[in-house]
Amino acid sequence: PHRLCPRNILSHAHPPSQHGFTLIELVTILVLVGILAATALPRIGNSSEFSSRAFRDAVWAAVTHARRAAIASRHFSCVVITANATIITQRIPADPDTLATVINNDCVSQAAQTLGTAIAVPKTLALNPTTLIFSPQGQLVSTASDATIAIPGQPGITVLAQTGFVQ
C-alpha cells in the first residue's frame, strides 16, 4: 500500500504562502512617510520658535524672582533688559529712603549685587531696553502704570504697578 506523508497532503492542499509586501502596501507607506516628513520636519527644524518661548519663560521667571527678592530682602530690586545682551536681576544692598536714590544708582552700578539671573537674548530677537524697579513691598515703582515687556512672536509679560504681580 501507498503510504501518505502529512507533508505531502498539506503541500498539495494549499499553495505555498507568499512572504513580503505588495506593491500597493509599499506605495501607501511611502506616501504616508512623505506626508509626515512634509508636516513634521518644518516644526522640528524651527528652533527659533522654541527658543523665543523658552526665553519668554526665562524673562518671566527673572522678573518674578526680582519681585520676590525685593520682598524677601526688604531692599529695592531691579531687572535690566538690554536690547540684545542679557536680563539681569539685581538688588540694591543699602536700603535707600527714596526712589530717586535707586534711580541714581541706575540699577546696574557697581553698588548693586547680581542675584545670579542672567539670560542671553536669542540672536533672532531684539528687545526694547527696559528697567523695572521693585520696592521692598514688591510694588513696581519704576513706572506709574503697568509695564509690558514685548517679546516678538510671544505673548507680552505684564507687570502690574500697584501689586507688582507678573502676568
mmCIF file of C-alpha atoms in Angstrom:
data_model
loop_
_atom_site.group_PDB
_atom_site.id
_atom_site.type_symbol
_atom_site.label_atom_id
_atom_site.label_comp_id
_atom_site.label_asym_id
_atom_site.label_seq_id
_atom_site.Cartn_x
_atom_site.Cartn_y
_atom_site.Cartn_z
ATOM 1 C CA PRO A 1 0.000 0.000 0.000
ATOM 2 C CA HIS A 2 0.799 3.501 -0.556
ATOM 3 C CA ARG A 3 1.774 5.475 2.478
ATOM 4 C CA LEU A 4 0.707 9.167 2.691
ATOM 5 C CA CYS A 5 3.013 11.669 4.249
ATOM 6 C CA PRO A 6 1.325 14.570 6.099
ATOM 7 C CA ARG A 7 3.706 16.995 4.444
ATOM 8 C CA ASN A 8 2.630 15.910 1.017
ATOM 9 C CA ILE A 9 -1.018 16.275 1.880
ATOM 10 C CA LEU A 10 -0.545 19.855 3.159
ATOM 11 C CA SER A 11 1.638 20.899 0.270
ATOM 12 C CA HIS A 12 -0.927 19.763 -2.284
ATOM 13 C CA ALA A 13 -3.925 21.116 -0.396
ATOM 14 C CA HIS A 14 -2.636 24.713 -0.002
ATOM 15 C CA PRO A 15 -0.325 26.629 -2.312
ATOM 16 C CA PRO A 16 2.889 27.882 -0.707
ATOM 17 C CA SER A 17 2.367 31.149 1.197
ATOM 18 C CA GLN A 18 3.978 34.326 -0.073
ATOM 19 C CA HIS A 19 6.156 36.448 2.210
ATOM 20 C CA GLY A 20 6.683 40.216 1.850
ATOM 21 C CA PHE A 21 4.613 43.261 0.962
ATOM 22 C CA THR A 22 2.629 44.028 -2.131
ATOM 23 C CA LEU A 23 3.425 46.992 -4.309
ATOM 24 C CA ILE A 24 0.278 48.794 -3.136
ATOM 25 C CA GLU A 25 1.294 48.413 0.510
ATOM 26 C CA LEU A 26 4.784 49.774 -0.188
ATOM 27 C CA VAL A 27 3.454 52.796 -2.109
ATOM 28 C CA THR A 28 0.962 53.537 0.670
ATOM 29 C CA ILE A 29 3.711 53.505 3.295
ATOM 30 C CA LEU A 30 5.922 55.768 1.170
ATOM 31 C CA VAL A 31 3.064 58.272 0.743
ATOM 32 C CA LEU A 32 2.390 58.312 4.497
ATOM 33 C CA VAL A 33 6.085 58.818 5.308
ATOM 34 C CA GLY A 34 6.201 61.658 2.768
ATOM 35 C CA ILE A 35 3.202 63.389 4.348
ATOM 36 C CA LEU A 36 4.700 63.071 7.833
ATOM 37 C CA ALA A 37 8.027 64.430 6.624
ATOM 38 C CA ALA A 38 6.357 67.397 4.955
ATOM 39 C CA THR A 39 4.434 68.348 8.102
ATOM 40 C CA ALA A 40 6.721 67.338 10.967
ATOM 41 C CA LEU A 41 10.171 68.367 9.756
ATOM 42 C CA PRO A 42 9.425 72.102 9.446
ATOM 43 C CA ARG A 43 8.213 72.105 13.060
ATOM 44 C CA ILE A 44 11.280 70.288 14.299
ATOM 45 C CA GLY A 45 13.601 72.478 12.253
ATOM 46 C CA ASN A 46 12.066 75.742 13.532
ATOM 47 C CA SER A 47 14.002 76.069 16.756
ATOM 48 C CA SER A 48 13.620 79.865 16.837
ATOM 49 C CA GLU A 49 10.005 79.477 17.991
ATOM 50 C CA PHE A 50 11.083 77.137 20.770
ATOM 51 C CA SER A 51 13.969 79.387 21.800
ATOM 52 C CA SER A 52 11.765 82.506 21.882
ATOM 53 C CA ARG A 53 9.199 80.692 24.059
ATOM 54 C CA ALA A 54 11.945 79.465 26.380
ATOM 55 C CA PHE A 55 13.354 82.990 26.516
ATOM 56 C CA ARG A 56 9.930 84.431 27.380
ATOM 57 C CA ASP A 57 9.538 81.922 30.196
ATOM 58 C CA ALA A 58 13.027 82.768 31.495
ATOM 59 C CA VAL A 59 12.270 86.521 31.429
ATOM 60 C CA TRP A 60 9.011 85.920 33.290
ATOM 61 C CA ALA A 61 10.914 83.902 35.907
ATOM 62 C CA ALA A 62 13.585 86.618 36.256
ATOM 63 C CA VAL A 63 11.009 89.377 36.767
ATOM 64 C CA THR A 64 9.087 87.248 39.263
ATOM 65 C CA HIS A 65 12.352 86.453 41.049
ATOM 66 C CA ALA A 66 13.243 90.153 41.275
ATOM 67 C CA ARG A 67 9.879 90.949 42.867
ATOM 68 C CA ARG A 68 10.204 88.117 45.368
ATOM 69 C CA ALA A 69 13.809 89.067 46.151
ATOM 70 C CA ALA A 70 12.713 92.639 46.881
ATOM 71 C CA ILE A 71 10.066 91.430 49.321
ATOM 72 C CA ALA A 72 12.284 88.822 50.983
ATOM 73 C CA SER A 73 15.324 91.054 51.386
ATOM 74 C CA ARG A 74 13.360 94.256 52.079
ATOM 75 C CA HIS A 75 15.514 96.048 49.528
ATOM 76 C CA PHE A 76 14.808 97.544 46.136
ATOM 77 C CA SER A 77 15.312 95.055 43.313
ATOM 78 C CA CYS A 78 15.883 95.714 39.628
ATOM 79 C CA VAL A 79 15.521 93.907 36.339
ATOM 80 C CA VAL A 80 17.532 95.424 33.487
ATOM 81 C CA ILE A 81 16.568 94.373 29.983
ATOM 82 C CA THR A 82 19.031 95.333 27.278
ATOM 83 C CA ALA A 83 18.341 95.261 23.552
ATOM 84 C CA ASN A 84 20.449 92.236 22.719
ATOM 85 C CA ALA A 85 22.566 91.281 25.702
ATOM 86 C CA THR A 86 21.075 89.930 28.921
ATOM 87 C CA ILE A 87 18.376 90.262 31.514
ATOM 88 C CA ILE A 88 19.880 90.875 34.931
ATOM 89 C CA THR A 89 18.147 90.736 38.277
ATOM 90 C CA GLN A 90 19.899 92.859 40.878
ATOM 91 C CA ARG A 91 19.366 94.041 44.432
ATOM 92 C CA ILE A 92 20.464 97.386 45.856
ATOM 93 C CA PRO A 93 22.294 96.439 49.103
ATOM 94 C CA ALA A 94 21.743 99.681 51.004
ATOM 95 C CA ASP A 95 18.132 100.374 51.899
ATOM 96 C CA PRO A 96 17.582 103.719 50.178
ATOM 97 C CA ASP A 97 14.961 106.044 51.572
ATOM 98 C CA THR A 98 13.757 107.401 48.283
ATOM 99 C CA LEU A 99 13.148 106.132 44.792
ATOM 100 C CA ALA A 100 15.458 108.857 43.458
ATOM 101 C CA THR A 101 18.380 107.160 45.198
ATOM 102 C CA VAL A 102 17.548 103.877 43.500
ATOM 103 C CA ILE A 103 17.244 105.523 40.093
ATOM 104 C CA ASN A 104 20.533 107.379 40.635
ATOM 105 C CA ASN A 105 22.165 104.014 41.335
ATOM 106 C CA ASP A 106 20.882 103.123 37.839
ATOM 107 C CA CYS A 107 20.393 99.505 38.965
ATOM 108 C CA VAL A 108 23.497 98.470 37.046
ATOM 109 C CA SER A 109 26.191 100.257 39.027
ATOM 110 C CA GLN A 110 28.929 98.504 40.969
ATOM 111 C CA ALA A 111 26.902 99.026 44.153
ATOM 112 C CA ALA A 112 24.247 96.548 43.051
ATOM 113 C CA GLN A 113 24.560 92.847 43.717
ATOM 114 C CA THR A 114 23.785 90.394 40.968
ATOM 115 C CA LEU A 115 21.375 87.750 42.182
ATOM 116 C CA GLY A 116 22.596 85.259 39.622
ATOM 117 C CA THR A 117 19.903 85.595 36.984
ATOM 118 C CA ALA A 118 21.357 86.478 33.602
ATOM 119 C CA ILE A 119 19.650 85.291 30.438
ATOM 120 C CA ALA A 120 21.145 85.521 26.978
ATOM 121 C CA VAL A 121 18.798 87.020 24.417
ATOM 122 C CA PRO A 122 18.463 84.738 21.365
ATOM 123 C CA LYS A 123 20.050 86.158 18.223
ATOM 124 C CA THR A 124 16.706 86.150 16.430
ATOM 125 C CA LEU A 125 15.115 88.547 18.954
ATOM 126 C CA ALA A 126 15.557 92.251 19.509
ATOM 127 C CA LEU A 127 14.120 93.789 22.680
ATOM 128 C CA ASN A 128 13.431 97.331 23.769
ATOM 129 C CA PRO A 129 15.674 98.279 26.710
ATOM 130 C CA THR A 130 13.666 98.429 29.917
ATOM 131 C CA THR A 131 14.428 98.787 33.608
ATOM 132 C CA LEU A 132 11.941 97.547 36.183
ATOM 133 C CA ILE A 133 12.403 98.506 39.841
ATOM 134 C CA PHE A 134 10.517 96.760 42.620
ATOM 135 C CA SER A 135 10.075 98.314 46.058
ATOM 136 C CA PRO A 136 10.657 96.358 49.282
ATOM 137 C CA GLN A 137 6.870 95.815 49.317
ATOM 138 C CA GLY A 138 7.032 94.185 45.881
ATOM 139 C CA GLN A 139 5.371 97.056 44.008
ATOM 140 C CA LEU A 140 6.592 98.222 40.619
ATOM 141 C CA VAL A 141 7.964 101.723 41.220
ATOM 142 C CA SER A 142 9.887 102.406 38.014
ATOM 143 C CA THR A 143 6.672 103.437 36.199
ATOM 144 C CA ALA A 144 3.360 104.879 37.317
ATOM 145 C CA SER A 145 1.386 102.449 35.186
ATOM 146 C CA ASP A 146 1.597 98.777 34.364
ATOM 147 C CA ALA A 147 4.685 97.730 32.412
ATOM 148 C CA THR A 148 4.657 95.331 29.485
ATOM 149 C CA ILE A 149 7.701 93.504 28.162
ATOM 150 C CA ALA A 150 7.182 92.701 24.487
ATOM 151 C CA ILE A 151 8.927 89.638 23.075
ATOM 152 C CA PRO A 152 8.379 89.191 19.324
ATOM 153 C CA GLY A 153 6.143 86.255 18.475
ATOM 154 C CA GLN A 154 5.188 85.622 22.122
ATOM 155 C CA PRO A 155 2.522 86.942 24.499
ATOM 156 C CA GLY A 156 3.681 90.006 26.393
ATOM 157 C CA ILE A 157 4.727 89.925 30.035
ATOM 158 C CA THR A 158 2.725 92.441 32.057
ATOM 159 C CA VAL A 159 3.802 93.716 35.482
ATOM 160 C CA LEU A 160 1.026 95.384 37.472
ATOM 161 C CA ALA A 161 2.217 98.649 39.010
ATOM 162 C CA GLN A 162 0.185 98.572 42.228
ATOM 163 C CA THR A 163 0.925 94.996 43.251
ATOM 164 C CA GLY A 164 3.982 94.100 41.175
ATOM 165 C CA PHE A 165 2.223 90.920 40.090
ATOM 166 C CA VAL A 166 3.796 89.431 36.942
ATOM 167 C CA GLN A 167 1.416 88.019 34.315
#
